[in-house]
Coordinates of C-alpha atoms in Angstrom, one line a residue:
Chain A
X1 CA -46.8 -47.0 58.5
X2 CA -45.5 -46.5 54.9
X3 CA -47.1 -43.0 53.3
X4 CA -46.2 -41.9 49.8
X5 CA -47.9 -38.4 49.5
X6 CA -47.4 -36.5 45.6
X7 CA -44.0 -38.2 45.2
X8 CA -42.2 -38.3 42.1
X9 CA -38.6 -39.4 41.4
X10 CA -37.0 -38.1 38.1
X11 CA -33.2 -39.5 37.8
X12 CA -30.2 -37.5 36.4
X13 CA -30.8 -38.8 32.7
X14 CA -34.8 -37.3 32.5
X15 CA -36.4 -40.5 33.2
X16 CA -39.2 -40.2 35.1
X17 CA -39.7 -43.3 37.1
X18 CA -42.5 -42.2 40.0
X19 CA -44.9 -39.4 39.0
X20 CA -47.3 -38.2 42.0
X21 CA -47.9 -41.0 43.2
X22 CA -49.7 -41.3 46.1
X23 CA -50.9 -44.6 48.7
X24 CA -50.7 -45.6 52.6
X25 CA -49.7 -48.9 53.6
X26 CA -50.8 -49.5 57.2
X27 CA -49.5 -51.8 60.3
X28 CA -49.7 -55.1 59.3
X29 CA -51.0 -55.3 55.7
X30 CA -49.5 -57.2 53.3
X31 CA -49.0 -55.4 49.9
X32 CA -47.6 -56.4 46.5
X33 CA -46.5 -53.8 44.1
X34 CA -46.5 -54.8 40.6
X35 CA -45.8 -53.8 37.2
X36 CA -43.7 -54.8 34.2
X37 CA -40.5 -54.1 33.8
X38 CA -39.4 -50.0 34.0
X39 CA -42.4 -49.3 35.5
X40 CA -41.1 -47.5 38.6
X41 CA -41.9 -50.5 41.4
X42 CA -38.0 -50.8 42.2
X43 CA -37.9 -47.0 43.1
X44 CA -40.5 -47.4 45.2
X45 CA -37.9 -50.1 47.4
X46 CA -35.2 -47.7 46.4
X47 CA -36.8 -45.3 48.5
X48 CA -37.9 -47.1 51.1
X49 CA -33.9 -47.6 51.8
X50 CA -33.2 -44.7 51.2
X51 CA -30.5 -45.7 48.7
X52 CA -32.4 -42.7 46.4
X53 CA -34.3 -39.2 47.9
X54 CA -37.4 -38.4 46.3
X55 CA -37.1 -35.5 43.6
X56 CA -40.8 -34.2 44.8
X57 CA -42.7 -35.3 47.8
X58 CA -42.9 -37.2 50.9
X59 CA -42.1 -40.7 52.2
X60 CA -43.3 -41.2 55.7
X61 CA -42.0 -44.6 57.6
X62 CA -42.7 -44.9 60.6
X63 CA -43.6 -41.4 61.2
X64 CA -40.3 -40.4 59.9
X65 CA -39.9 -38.4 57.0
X66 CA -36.7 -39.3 55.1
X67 CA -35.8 -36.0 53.6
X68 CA -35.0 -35.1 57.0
X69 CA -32.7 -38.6 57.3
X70 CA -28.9 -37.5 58.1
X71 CA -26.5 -40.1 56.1
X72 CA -25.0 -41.2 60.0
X73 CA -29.0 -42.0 60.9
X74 CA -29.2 -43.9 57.8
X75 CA -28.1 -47.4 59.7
X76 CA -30.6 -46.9 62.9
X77 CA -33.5 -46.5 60.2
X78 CA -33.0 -49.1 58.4
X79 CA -32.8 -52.1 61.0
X80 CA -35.9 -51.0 61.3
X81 CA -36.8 -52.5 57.7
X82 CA -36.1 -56.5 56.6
X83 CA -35.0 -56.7 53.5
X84 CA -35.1 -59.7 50.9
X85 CA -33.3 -59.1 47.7
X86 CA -33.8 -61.3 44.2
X87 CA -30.5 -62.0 44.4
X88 CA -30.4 -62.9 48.3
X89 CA -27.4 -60.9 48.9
X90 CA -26.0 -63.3 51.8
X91 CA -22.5 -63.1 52.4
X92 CA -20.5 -66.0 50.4
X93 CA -17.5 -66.7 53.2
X94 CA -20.0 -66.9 56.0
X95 CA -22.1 -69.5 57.2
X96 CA -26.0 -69.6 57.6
X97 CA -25.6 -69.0 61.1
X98 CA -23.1 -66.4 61.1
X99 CA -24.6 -64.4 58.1
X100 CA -28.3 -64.3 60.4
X101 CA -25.8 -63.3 63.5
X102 CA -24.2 -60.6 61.1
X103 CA -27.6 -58.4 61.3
X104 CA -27.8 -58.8 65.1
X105 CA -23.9 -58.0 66.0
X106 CA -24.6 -54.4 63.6
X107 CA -27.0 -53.6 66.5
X108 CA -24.3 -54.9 68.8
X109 CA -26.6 -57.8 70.1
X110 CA -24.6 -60.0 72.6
X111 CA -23.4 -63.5 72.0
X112 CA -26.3 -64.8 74.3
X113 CA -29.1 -62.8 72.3
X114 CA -27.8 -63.8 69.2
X115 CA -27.5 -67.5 70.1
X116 CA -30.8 -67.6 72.0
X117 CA -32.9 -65.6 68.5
X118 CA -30.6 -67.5 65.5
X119 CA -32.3 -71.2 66.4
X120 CA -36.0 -69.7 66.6
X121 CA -35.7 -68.0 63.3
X122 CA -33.9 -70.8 61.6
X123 CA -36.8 -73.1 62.7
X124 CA -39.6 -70.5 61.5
X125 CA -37.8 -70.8 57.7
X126 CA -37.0 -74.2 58.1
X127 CA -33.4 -74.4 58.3
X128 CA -32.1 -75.4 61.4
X129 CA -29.9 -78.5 60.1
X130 CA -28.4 -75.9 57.7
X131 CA -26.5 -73.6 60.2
X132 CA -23.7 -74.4 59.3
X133 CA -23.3 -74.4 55.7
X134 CA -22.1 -71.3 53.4
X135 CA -25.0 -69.8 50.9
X136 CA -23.0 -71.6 48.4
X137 CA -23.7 -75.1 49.1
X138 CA -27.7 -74.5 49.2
X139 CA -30.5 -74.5 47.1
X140 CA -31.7 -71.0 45.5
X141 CA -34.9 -71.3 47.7
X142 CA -33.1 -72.1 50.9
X143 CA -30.3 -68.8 50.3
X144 CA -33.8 -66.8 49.7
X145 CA -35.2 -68.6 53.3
X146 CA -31.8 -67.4 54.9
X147 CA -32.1 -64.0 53.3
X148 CA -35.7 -63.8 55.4
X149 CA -34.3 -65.6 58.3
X150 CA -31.3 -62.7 58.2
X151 CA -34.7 -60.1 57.6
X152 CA -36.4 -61.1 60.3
X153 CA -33.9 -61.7 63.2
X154 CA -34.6 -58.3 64.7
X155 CA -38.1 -58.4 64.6
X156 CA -38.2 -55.5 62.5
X157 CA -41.9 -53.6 61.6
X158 CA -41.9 -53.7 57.9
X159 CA -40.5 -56.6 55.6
X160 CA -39.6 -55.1 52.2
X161 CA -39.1 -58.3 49.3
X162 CA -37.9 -56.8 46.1
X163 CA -38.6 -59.5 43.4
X164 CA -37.9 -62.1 46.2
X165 CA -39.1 -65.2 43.9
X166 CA -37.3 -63.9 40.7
X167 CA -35.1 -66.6 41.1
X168 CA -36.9 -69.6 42.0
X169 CA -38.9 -72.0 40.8
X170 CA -43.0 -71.4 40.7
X171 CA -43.0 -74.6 43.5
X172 CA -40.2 -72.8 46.2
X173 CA -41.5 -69.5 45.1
X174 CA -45.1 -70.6 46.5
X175 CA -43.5 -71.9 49.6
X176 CA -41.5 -68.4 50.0
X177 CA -44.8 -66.8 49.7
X178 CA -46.5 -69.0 52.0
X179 CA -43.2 -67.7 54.5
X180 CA -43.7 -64.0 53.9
X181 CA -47.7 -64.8 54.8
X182 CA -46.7 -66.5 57.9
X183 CA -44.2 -63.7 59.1
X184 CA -47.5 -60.9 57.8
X185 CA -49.6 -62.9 60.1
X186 CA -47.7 -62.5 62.6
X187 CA -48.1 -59.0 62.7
X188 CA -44.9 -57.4 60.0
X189 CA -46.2 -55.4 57.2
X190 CA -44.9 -57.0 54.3
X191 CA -44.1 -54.7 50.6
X192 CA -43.6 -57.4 48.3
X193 CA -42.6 -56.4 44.8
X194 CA -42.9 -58.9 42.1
X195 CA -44.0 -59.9 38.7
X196 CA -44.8 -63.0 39.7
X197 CA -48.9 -63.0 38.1
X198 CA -49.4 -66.8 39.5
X199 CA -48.5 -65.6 42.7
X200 CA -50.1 -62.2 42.7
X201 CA -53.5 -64.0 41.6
X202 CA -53.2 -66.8 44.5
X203 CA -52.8 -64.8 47.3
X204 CA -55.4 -62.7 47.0
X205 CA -53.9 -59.5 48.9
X206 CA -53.7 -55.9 48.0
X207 CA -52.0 -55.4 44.6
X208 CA -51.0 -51.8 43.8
X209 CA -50.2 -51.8 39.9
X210 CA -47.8 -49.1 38.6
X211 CA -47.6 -48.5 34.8
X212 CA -45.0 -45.9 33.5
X213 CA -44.5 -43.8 37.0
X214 CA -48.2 -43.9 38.3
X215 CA -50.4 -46.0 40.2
X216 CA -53.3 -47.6 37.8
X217 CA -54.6 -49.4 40.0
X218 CA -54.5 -49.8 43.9
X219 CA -57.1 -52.2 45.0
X220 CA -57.7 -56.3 46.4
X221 CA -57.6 -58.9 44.2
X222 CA -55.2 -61.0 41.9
X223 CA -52.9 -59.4 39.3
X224 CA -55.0 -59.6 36.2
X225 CA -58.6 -59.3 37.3
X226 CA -60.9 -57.0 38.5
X227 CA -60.0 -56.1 42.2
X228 CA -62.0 -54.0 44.7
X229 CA -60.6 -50.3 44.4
X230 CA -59.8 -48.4 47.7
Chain B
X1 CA -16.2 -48.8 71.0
X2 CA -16.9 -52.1 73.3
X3 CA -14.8 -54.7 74.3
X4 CA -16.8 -57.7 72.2
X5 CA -17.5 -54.9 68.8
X6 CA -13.6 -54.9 69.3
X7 CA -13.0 -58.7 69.6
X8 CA -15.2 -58.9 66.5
X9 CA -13.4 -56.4 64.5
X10 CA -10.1 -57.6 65.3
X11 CA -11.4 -61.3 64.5
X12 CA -13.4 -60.4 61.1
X13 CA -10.2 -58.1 59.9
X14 CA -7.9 -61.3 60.6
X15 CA -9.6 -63.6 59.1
X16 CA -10.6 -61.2 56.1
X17 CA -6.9 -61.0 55.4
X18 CA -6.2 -64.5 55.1
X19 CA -9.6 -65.0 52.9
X20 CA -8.4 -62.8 50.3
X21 CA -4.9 -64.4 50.2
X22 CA -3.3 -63.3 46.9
X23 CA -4.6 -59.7 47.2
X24 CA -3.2 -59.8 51.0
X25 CA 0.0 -60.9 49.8
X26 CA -0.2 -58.5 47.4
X27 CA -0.7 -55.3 49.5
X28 CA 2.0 -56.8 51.7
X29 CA 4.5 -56.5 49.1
X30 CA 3.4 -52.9 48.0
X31 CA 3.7 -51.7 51.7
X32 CA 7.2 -53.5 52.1
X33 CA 8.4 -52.1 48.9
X34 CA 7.8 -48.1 50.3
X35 CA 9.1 -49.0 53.7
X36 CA 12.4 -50.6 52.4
X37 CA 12.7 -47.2 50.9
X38 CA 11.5 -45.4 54.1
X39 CA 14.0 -47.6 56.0
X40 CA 17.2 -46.7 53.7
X41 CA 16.2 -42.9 54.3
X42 CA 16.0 -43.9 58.1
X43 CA 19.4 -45.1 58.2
X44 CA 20.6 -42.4 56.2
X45 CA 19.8 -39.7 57.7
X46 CA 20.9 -41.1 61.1
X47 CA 23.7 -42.2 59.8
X48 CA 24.4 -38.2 58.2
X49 CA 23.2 -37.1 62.0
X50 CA 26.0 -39.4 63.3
X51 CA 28.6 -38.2 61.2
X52 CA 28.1 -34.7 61.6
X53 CA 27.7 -34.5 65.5
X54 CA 31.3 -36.9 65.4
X55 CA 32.7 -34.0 62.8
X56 CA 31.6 -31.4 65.1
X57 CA 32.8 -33.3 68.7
X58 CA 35.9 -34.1 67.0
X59 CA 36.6 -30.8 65.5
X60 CA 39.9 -29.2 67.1
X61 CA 41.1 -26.0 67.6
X62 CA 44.7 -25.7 68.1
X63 CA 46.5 -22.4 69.9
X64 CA 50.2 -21.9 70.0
X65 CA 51.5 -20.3 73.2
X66 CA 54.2 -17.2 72.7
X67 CA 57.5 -18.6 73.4
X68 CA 58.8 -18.0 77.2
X69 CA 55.7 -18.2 78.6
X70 CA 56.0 -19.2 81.9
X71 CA 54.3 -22.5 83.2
X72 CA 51.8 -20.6 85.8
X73 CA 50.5 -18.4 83.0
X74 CA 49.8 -21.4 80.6
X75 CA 48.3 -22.9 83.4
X76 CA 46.6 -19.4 83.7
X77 CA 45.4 -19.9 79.7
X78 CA 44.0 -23.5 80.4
X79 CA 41.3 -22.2 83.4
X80 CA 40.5 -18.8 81.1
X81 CA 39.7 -21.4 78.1
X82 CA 37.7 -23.8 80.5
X83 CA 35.7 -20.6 81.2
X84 CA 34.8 -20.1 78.2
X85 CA 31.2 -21.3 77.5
X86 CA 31.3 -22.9 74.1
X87 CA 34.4 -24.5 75.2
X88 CA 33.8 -28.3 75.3
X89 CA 37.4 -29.8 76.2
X90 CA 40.6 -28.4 77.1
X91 CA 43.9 -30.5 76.8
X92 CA 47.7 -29.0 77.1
X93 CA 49.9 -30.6 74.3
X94 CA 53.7 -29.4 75.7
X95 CA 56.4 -28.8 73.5
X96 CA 58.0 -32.6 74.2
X97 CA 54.7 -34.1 73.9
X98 CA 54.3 -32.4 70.4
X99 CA 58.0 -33.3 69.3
X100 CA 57.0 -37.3 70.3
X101 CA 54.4 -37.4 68.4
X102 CA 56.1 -36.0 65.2
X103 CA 58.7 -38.5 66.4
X104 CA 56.2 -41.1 65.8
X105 CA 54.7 -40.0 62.7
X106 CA 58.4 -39.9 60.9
X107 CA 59.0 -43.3 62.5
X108 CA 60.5 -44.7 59.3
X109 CA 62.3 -41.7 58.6
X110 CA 64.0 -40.6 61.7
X111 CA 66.9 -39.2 59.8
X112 CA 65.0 -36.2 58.8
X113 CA 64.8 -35.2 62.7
X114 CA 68.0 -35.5 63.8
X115 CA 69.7 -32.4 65.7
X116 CA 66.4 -30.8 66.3
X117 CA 65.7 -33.2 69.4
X118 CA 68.2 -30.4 71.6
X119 CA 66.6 -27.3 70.0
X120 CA 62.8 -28.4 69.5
X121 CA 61.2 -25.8 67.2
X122 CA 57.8 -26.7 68.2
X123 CA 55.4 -24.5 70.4
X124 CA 53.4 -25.4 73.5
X125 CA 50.1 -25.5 72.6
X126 CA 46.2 -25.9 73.6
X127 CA 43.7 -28.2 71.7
X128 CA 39.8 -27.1 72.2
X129 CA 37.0 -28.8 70.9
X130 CA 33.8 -26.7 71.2
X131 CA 30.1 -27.5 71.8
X132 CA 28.4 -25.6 69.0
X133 CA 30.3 -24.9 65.4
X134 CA 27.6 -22.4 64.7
X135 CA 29.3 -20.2 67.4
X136 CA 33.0 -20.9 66.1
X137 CA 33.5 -16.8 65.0
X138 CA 32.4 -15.7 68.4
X139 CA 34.8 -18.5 70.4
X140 CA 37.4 -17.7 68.4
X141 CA 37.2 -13.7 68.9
X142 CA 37.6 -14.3 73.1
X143 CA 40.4 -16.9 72.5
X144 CA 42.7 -14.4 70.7
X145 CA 41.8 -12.0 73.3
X146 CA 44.1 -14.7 75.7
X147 CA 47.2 -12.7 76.3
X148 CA 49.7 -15.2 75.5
X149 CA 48.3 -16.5 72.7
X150 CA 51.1 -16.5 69.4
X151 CA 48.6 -18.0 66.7
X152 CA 45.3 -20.1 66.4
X153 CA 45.2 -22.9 63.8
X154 CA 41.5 -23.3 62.7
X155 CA 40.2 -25.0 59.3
X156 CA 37.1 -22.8 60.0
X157 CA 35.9 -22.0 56.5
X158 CA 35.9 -26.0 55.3
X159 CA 33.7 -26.2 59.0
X160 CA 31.1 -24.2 58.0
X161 CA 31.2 -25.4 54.4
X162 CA 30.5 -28.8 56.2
X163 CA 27.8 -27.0 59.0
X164 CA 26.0 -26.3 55.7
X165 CA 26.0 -28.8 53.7
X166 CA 24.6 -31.1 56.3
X167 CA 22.1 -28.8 57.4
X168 CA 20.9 -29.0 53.7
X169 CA 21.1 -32.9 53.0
X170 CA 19.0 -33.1 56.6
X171 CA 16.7 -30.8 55.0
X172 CA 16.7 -32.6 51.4
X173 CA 16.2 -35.8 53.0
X174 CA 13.4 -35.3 55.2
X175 CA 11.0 -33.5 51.9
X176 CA 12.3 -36.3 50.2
X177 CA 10.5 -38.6 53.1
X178 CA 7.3 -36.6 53.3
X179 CA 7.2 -37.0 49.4
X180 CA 8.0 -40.6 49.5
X181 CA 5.3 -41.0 52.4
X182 CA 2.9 -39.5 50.4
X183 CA 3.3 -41.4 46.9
X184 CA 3.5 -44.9 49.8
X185 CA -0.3 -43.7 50.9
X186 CA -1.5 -43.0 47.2
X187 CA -0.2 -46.3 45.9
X188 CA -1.7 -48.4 49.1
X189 CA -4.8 -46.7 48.8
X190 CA -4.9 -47.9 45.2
X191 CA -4.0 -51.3 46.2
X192 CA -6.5 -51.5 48.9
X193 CA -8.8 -50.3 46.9
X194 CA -8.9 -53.0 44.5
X195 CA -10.0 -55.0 47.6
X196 CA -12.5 -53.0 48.2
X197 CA -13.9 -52.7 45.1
X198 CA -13.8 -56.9 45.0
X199 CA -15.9 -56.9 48.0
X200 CA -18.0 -53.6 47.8
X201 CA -21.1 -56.7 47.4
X202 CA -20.1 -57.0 50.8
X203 CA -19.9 -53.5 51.6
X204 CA -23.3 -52.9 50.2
X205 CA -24.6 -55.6 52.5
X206 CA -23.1 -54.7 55.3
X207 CA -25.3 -51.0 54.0
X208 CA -28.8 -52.6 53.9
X209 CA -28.8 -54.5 57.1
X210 CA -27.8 -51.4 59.0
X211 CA -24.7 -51.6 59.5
X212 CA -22.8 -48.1 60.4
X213 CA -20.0 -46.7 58.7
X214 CA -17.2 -47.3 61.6
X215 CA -18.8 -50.4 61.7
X216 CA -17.7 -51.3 58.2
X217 CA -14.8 -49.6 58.2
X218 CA -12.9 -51.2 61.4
X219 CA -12.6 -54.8 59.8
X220 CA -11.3 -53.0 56.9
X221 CA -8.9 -50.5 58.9
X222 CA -7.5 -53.8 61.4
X223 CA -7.2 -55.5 57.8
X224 CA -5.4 -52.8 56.6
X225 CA -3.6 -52.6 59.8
X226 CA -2.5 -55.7 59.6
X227 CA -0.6 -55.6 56.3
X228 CA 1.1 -53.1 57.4
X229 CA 2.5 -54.6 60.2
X230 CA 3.6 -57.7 58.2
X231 CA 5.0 -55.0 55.2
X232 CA 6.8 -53.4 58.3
X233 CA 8.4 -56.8 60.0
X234 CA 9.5 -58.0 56.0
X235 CA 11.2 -54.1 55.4
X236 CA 13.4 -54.3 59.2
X237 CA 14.9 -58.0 57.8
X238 CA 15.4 -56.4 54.6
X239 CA 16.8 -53.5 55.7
X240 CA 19.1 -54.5 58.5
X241 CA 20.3 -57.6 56.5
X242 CA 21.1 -54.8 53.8
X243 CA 23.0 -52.6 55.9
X244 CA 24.8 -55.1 57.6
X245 CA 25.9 -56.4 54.3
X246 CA 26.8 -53.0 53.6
X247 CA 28.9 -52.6 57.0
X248 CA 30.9 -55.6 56.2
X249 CA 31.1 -54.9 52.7
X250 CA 32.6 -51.1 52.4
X251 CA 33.4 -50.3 56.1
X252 CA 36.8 -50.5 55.3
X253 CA 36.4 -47.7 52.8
X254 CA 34.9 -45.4 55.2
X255 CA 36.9 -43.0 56.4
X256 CA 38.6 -44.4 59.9
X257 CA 38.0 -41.1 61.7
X258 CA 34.0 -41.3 60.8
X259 CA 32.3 -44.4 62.4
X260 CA 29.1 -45.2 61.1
X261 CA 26.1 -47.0 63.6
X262 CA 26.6 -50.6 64.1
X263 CA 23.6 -52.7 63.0
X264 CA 21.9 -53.4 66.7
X265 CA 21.7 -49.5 66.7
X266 CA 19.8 -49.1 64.0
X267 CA 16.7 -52.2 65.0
X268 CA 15.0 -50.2 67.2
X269 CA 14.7 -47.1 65.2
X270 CA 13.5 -48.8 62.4
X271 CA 10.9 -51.3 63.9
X272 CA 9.8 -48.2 65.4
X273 CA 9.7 -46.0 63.0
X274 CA 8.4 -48.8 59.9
X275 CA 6.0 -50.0 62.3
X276 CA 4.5 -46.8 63.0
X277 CA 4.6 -45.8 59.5
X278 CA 3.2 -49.2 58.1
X279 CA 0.1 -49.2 60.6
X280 CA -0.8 -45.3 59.7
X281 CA -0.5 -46.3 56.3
X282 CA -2.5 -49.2 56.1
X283 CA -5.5 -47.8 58.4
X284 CA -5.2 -44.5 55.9
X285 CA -5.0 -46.6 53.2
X286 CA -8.1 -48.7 54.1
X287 CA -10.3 -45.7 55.4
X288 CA -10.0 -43.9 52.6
X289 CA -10.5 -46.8 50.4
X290 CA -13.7 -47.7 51.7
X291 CA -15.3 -44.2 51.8
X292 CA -16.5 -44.2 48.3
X293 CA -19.0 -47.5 49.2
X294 CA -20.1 -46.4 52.2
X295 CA -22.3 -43.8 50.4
X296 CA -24.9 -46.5 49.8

């Protein structure tokens, strides 16, 4: 589902934020990716979007290799991928139910598709009495349960949460958590990158540590102990 | 593109342009301020176009007929001159009709043509006006080829002085427009831009929940549309009100023999033409604006 083989990413100043790194993620696991800050976890989202190309390489989604990506397949790609930002990136002038439509009228869903999918994923964050409100007028951890509600509207194969608690506190970061467990469960591979150790420790998933550019460790387990290496 | 992706376009550039009143308003002014100046060269030049084609359609050529001509050979000179090609009108000015009209131009001063009514000293004569100017040299060659023909008057150099200089004002004015359409496009782009760059956020958005690029851009080109439609109906009231101001103003200076295009002329090549101008602007404007974000 999501192969990194030998990739390393060196930017235009000489910083080297990936250096061969290597790991497979397959259908339906859930993943965190941690490391302090600089450590190179954020390229690893970066290229998943393809919003950066590998300098050395390959990163397989899906079976598709995106060196090969054309900038005008870029869009058909990536609504293949949810995305949940730190920052929740929802559109300020729209409401709740108009920034979750926004993701479905891209793929030019119709009016009845987007009316009959909005209600079902508002209910799975929790939101449905907040349709109609604009970002602005919520709660940090109900903009970050939009953000996944927007994510997951088109049923997309991999969910992709860079730093998604970053901005919360530790009680709605748990229950975002809990959320991106739920949606896993229900058969998305989630790539969640964080910091978060509490969270990391809790969960008990796969945790693949990066330190300066390479993988250190790449096993199951909580952040700080001992984990089972692959 | 589909019906709905075009109801949503039209619906999200609308109400985008009303969300970001002050930079709307704005980019409204900036597009009205190059099309006022579009619109002034609009008028001008057809104005110039007017007064040249009435110089050249009102143009005469006069030719005195030898004395003791007989009336069947003048007659005789009028069908040879209708034959001519470049030869627009023909009319026959007899020697009385030419004395009663120098009768009424000394009106006040009758005296000075006393006696002369019994021996008129004037000539029968032709007046031609011609199609084409250009041609004049040519025209004029086969007209004192007439036999019968005593003298031509013809201002013929200050015509082709005039010939030219119009030719070089249309030419001057229409580099000047091309130039000035240019600079309008630069400065919208810039001011569209700025909106742009307030919601590239947005924009990037729009990127990462794959969106495509047309599909970003066409709220941003309707948007852009839009304001240039708005810049466009502002510039017409503006520029007719000018002009009509003008028209009441100084037509009494203008020469009475050179009419210039009466206000309701002018609308319709102006909406047309500021409308047309404003939309291309705009969408330019906006497209081009935009492509700098979409490389997300």
């Amino acid at each position: 589902m999501i192969f990194f083989n030998n990739v390393t990413k060196r930017y235009d100043n000489g910083t080297v934020a990936l250096d061969d790194v290597s790991f497979f993620i397959d259908k339906g696991e859930f993943v965190f990716i941690v490391g302090s800050s600089g450590a190179g976890k954020s390229t690893i989202t970066k290229l998943i979007l393809c919003e950066e190309q590998p300098t050395g390489g390959t990163v397989l989604i899906n079976g598709i290799n995106l060196k090969d990506l054309k900038h005008r397949e870029m869009p058909f790609y990536r609504r293949q991928i949810g995305i949940v930002f730190q920052d929740f990136r929802l559109l300020p002038n729209k409401s709740v139910y108009d920034n979750i439509a926004f993701a479905m009228q891209v793929r030019n869903a119709t009016t009845k598709e987007i009316r009959r999918a909005i209600p079902n994923v508002l209910s799975m964050v929790g939101l449905s009495h907040k349709a109609k409100v604009r970002p602005g007028q919520l709660s940090g951890g109900e903009q970050q349960r939009v953000a996944l509600a927007r994510a997951m509207v088109n049923n997309p194969p991999v969910l992709i949460a860079d730093e998604p608690t970053g901005n919360l506190d530790p009680a709605t970061a748990f229950d975002i958590m809990q959320l991106l467990e739920d949606i896993n469960k229900r058969g998305t591979t989630v790539l969640t990158v964080t910091h978060a150790r509490d969270i990391v420790d809790k969960m008990k998933k796969r945790v693949i540590e990066i330190d300066n550019g390479t993988i250190i460790r790449d096993g199951v387990g909580g952040y700080a102990n001992e984990c089972k290496s692959f | 593109m589909s019906v709905r992706a075009f109801k949503f376009f039209v619906v999200e550039g609308t109400k985008s342009f009303f969300k970001n009143g002050l930079m709307s308003v704005a980019s409204v002014v900036t597009v009205s301020m190059c099309l006022i100046l579009c619109g002034l060269y609009v008028i001008f030049s057809m104005n110039l176009n007017y007064a040249a084609k009435q110089v050249e359609t009102n143009y005469e050529i006069q030719l005195f007929i030898e004395e003791g001509t007989s009336d069947t050979r003048i007659a005789d000179i009028g069908k040879e001159l209708n034959g001519i090609d470049n030869v627009n009108t023909v009319v026959f000015v007899s020697k009385d009709q030419a004395f009663n009209q120098w009768k009424e131009g000394f009106k006040d001063n009758l005296a000075i043509l006393e006696g002369l009514e019994d021996d008129n000293p004037l000539r029968d004569s032709f007046k031609i006006t011609l199609h084409d100017l250009k041609q004049t040299e040519s025209t004029m060659s086969q007209v004192n080829n007439i036999q019968g023909v005593a003298y031509v008057k013809n201002n013929k150099d200050s015509i082709d002085k005039l010939v030219d200089l119009t030719g070089k004002i249309k030419n001057a004015s229409f580099y000047f427009m091309v130039f000035f359409a240019l600079i309008s496009v630069f400065i919208i782009s810039n001011t569209i831009r700025i909106t742009v760059f307030a919601r590239r956020r947005e924009v990037n958005i729009m990127k990462f929940v794959g969106a495509t690029d047309w599909f970003i851009r066409w709220p941003f080109v309707i948007e852009g549309i839009l304001v240039g439609l708005i810049g466009a109906v502002i510039s017409v009231l503006i520029v007719s009100q000018s002009y009509g101001y003008f028209l009441g103003t100084t037509g009494v200076l203008i020469n009475s023999t050179i009419q210039l295009y009466e206000v309701a002329a002018v609308i319709s090549p102006l909406v047309i033409s500021l409308a047309g101008m404003g939309i291309i602007i705009g969408a330019l404007g906006s497209a081009m604006s935009l492509r700098r974000h979409l490389y997300v």
